[in-house]
Short mmCIF file of N, CA, C and O in Angstrom, two decimals:
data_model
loop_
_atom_site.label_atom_id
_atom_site.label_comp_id
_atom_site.label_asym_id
_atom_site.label_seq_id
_atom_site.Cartn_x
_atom_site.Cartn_y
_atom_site.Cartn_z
N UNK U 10 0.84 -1.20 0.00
CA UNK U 10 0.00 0.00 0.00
C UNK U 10 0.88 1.26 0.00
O UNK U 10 1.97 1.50 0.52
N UNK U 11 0.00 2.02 -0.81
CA UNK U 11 1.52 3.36 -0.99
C UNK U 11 0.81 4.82 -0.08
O UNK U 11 -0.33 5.29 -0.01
N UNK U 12 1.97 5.14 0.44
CA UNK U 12 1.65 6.47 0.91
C UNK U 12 1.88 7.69 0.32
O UNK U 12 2.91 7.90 -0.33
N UNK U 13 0.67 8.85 0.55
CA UNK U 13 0.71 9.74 -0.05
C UNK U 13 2.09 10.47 -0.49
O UNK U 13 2.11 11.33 -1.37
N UNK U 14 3.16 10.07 0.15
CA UNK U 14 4.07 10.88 -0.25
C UNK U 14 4.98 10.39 -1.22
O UNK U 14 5.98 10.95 -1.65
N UNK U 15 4.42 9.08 -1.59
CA UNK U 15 4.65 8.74 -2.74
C UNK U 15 4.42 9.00 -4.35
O UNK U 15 4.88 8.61 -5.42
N UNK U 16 3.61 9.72 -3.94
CA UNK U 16 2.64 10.22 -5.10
C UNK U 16 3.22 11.36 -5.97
O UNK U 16 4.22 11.95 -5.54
N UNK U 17 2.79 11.65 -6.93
CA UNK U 17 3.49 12.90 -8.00
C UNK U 17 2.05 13.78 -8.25
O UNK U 17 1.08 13.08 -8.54
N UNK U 18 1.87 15.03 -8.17
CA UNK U 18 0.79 15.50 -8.94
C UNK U 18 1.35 17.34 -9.70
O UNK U 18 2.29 18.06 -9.36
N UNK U 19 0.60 17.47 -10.44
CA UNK U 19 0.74 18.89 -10.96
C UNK U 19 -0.16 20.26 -10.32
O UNK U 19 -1.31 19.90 -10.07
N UNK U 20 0.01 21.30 -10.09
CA UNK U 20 -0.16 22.22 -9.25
C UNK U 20 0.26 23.36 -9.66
O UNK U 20 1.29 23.65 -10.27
N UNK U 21 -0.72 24.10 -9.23
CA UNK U 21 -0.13 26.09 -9.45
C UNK U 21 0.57 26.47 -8.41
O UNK U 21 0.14 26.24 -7.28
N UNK U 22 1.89 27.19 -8.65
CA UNK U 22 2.44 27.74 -7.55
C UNK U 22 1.73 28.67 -6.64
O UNK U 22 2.20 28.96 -5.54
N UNK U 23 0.55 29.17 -7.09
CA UNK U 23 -0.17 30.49 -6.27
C UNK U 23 -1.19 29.51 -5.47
O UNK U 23 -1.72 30.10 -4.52
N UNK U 24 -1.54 28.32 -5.61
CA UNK U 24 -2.24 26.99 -5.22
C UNK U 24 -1.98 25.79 -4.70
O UNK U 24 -2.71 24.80 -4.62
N UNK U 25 -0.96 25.93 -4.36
CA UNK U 25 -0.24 24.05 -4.09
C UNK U 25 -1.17 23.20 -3.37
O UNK U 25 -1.22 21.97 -3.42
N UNK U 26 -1.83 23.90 -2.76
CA UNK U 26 -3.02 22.79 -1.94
C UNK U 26 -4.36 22.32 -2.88
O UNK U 26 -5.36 21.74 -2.48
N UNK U 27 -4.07 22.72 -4.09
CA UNK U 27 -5.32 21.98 -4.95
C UNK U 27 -4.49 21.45 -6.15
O UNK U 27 -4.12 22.19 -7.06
N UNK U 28 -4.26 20.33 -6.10
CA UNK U 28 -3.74 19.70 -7.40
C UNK U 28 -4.65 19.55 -8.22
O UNK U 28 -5.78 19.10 -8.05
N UNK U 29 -3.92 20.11 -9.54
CA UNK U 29 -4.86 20.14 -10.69
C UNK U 29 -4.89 18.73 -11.60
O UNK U 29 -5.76 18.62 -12.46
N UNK U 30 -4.06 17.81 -11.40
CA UNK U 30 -3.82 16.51 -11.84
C UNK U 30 -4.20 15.24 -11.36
O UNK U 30 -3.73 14.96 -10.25
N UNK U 31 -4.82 14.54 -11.82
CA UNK U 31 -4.42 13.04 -10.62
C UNK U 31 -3.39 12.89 -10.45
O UNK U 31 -2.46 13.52 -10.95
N UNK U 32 -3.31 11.50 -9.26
CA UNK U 32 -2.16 11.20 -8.70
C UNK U 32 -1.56 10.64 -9.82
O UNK U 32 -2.19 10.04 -10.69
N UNK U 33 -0.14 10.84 -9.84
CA UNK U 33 0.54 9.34 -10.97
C UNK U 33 1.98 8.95 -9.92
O UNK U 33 2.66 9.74 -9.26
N UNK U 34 2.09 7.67 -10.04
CA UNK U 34 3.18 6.68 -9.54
C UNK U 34 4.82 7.29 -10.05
O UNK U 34 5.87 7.17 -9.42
N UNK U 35 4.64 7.83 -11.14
CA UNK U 35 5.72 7.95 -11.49
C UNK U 35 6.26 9.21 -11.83
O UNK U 35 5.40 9.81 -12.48
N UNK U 36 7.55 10.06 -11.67
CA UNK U 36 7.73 11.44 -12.14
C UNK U 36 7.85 11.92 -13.03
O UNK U 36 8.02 13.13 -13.21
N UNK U 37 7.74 10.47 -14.33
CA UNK U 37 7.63 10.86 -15.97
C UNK U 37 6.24 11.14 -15.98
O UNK U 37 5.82 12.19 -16.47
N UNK U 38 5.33 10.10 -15.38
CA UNK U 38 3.85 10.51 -15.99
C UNK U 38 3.26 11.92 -15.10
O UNK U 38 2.05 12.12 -14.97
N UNK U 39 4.14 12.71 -14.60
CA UNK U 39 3.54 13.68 -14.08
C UNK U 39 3.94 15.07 -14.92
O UNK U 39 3.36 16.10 -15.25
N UNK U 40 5.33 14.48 -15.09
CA UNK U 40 5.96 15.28 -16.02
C UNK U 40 5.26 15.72 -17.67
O UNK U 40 5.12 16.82 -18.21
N UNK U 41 5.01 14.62 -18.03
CA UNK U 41 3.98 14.36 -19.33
C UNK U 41 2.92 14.62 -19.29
O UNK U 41 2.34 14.69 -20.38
N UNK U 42 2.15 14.89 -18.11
CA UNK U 42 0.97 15.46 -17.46
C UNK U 42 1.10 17.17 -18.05
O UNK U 42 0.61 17.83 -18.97
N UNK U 43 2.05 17.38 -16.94
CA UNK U 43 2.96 19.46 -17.08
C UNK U 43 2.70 19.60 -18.65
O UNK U 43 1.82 20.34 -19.08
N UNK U 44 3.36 18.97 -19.33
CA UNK U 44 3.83 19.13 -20.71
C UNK U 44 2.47 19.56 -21.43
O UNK U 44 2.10 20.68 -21.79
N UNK U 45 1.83 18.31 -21.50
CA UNK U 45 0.33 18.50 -22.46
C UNK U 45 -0.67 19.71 -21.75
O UNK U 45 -1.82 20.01 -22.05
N UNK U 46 0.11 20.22 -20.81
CA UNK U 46 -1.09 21.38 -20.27
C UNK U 46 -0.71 22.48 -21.38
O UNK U 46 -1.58 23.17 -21.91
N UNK U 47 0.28 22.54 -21.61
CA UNK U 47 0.91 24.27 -22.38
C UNK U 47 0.92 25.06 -21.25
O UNK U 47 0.82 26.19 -21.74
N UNK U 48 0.98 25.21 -19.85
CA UNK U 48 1.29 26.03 -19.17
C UNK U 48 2.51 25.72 -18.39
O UNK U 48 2.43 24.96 -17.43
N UNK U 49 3.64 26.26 -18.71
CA UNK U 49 4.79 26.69 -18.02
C UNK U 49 4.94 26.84 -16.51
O UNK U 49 5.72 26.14 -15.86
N UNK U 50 4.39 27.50 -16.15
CA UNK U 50 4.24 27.40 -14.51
C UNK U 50 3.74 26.61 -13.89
O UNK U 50 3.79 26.76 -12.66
N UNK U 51 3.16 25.60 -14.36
CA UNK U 51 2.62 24.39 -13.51
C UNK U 51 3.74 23.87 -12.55
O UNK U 51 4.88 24.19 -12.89
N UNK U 52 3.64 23.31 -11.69
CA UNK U 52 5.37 22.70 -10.54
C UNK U 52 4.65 21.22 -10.31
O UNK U 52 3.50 21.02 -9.92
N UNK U 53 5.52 20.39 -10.61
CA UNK U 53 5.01 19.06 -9.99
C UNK U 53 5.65 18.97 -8.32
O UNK U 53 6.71 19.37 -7.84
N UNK U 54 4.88 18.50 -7.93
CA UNK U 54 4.72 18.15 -6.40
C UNK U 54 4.80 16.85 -5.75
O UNK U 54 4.64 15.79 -6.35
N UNK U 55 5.04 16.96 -4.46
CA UNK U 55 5.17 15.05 -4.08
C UNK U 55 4.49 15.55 -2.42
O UNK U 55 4.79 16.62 -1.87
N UNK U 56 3.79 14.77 -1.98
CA UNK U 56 3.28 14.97 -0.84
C UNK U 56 2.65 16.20 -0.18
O UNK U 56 2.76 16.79 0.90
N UNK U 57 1.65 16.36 -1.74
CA UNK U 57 0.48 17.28 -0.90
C UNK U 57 1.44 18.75 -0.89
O UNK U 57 0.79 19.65 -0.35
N UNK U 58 2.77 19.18 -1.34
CA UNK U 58 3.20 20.53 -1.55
C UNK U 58 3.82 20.53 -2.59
O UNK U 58 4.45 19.55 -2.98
N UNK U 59 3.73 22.01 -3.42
CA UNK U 59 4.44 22.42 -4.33
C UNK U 59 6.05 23.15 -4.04
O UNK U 59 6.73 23.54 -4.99
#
């Protein structure tokens, strides 16, 4: 069983407490997440902060 701080998600820096992404396992699929948004400022995150 995995704990949250395992987790990867995407997030606004002016927002870190609402991830705009699901969770993903891995820091490519979060990364590839960032990418297909077209927004630049997105920050990937690990445990609930940006």
């Amino acid at each position: 069983m995995k704990t949250p701080t395992e987790y990867y998600y995407v997030c606004r820096p002016d927002q870190p407490a609402l991830p705009l992404s699901p969770e993903f396992e891995r820091l490519e699929q979060a990364q590839e997440w960032q990418r297909e948004q077209g927004d630049p400022t997105l920050k990937i995150a690990r445990a609930g902060f940006c």
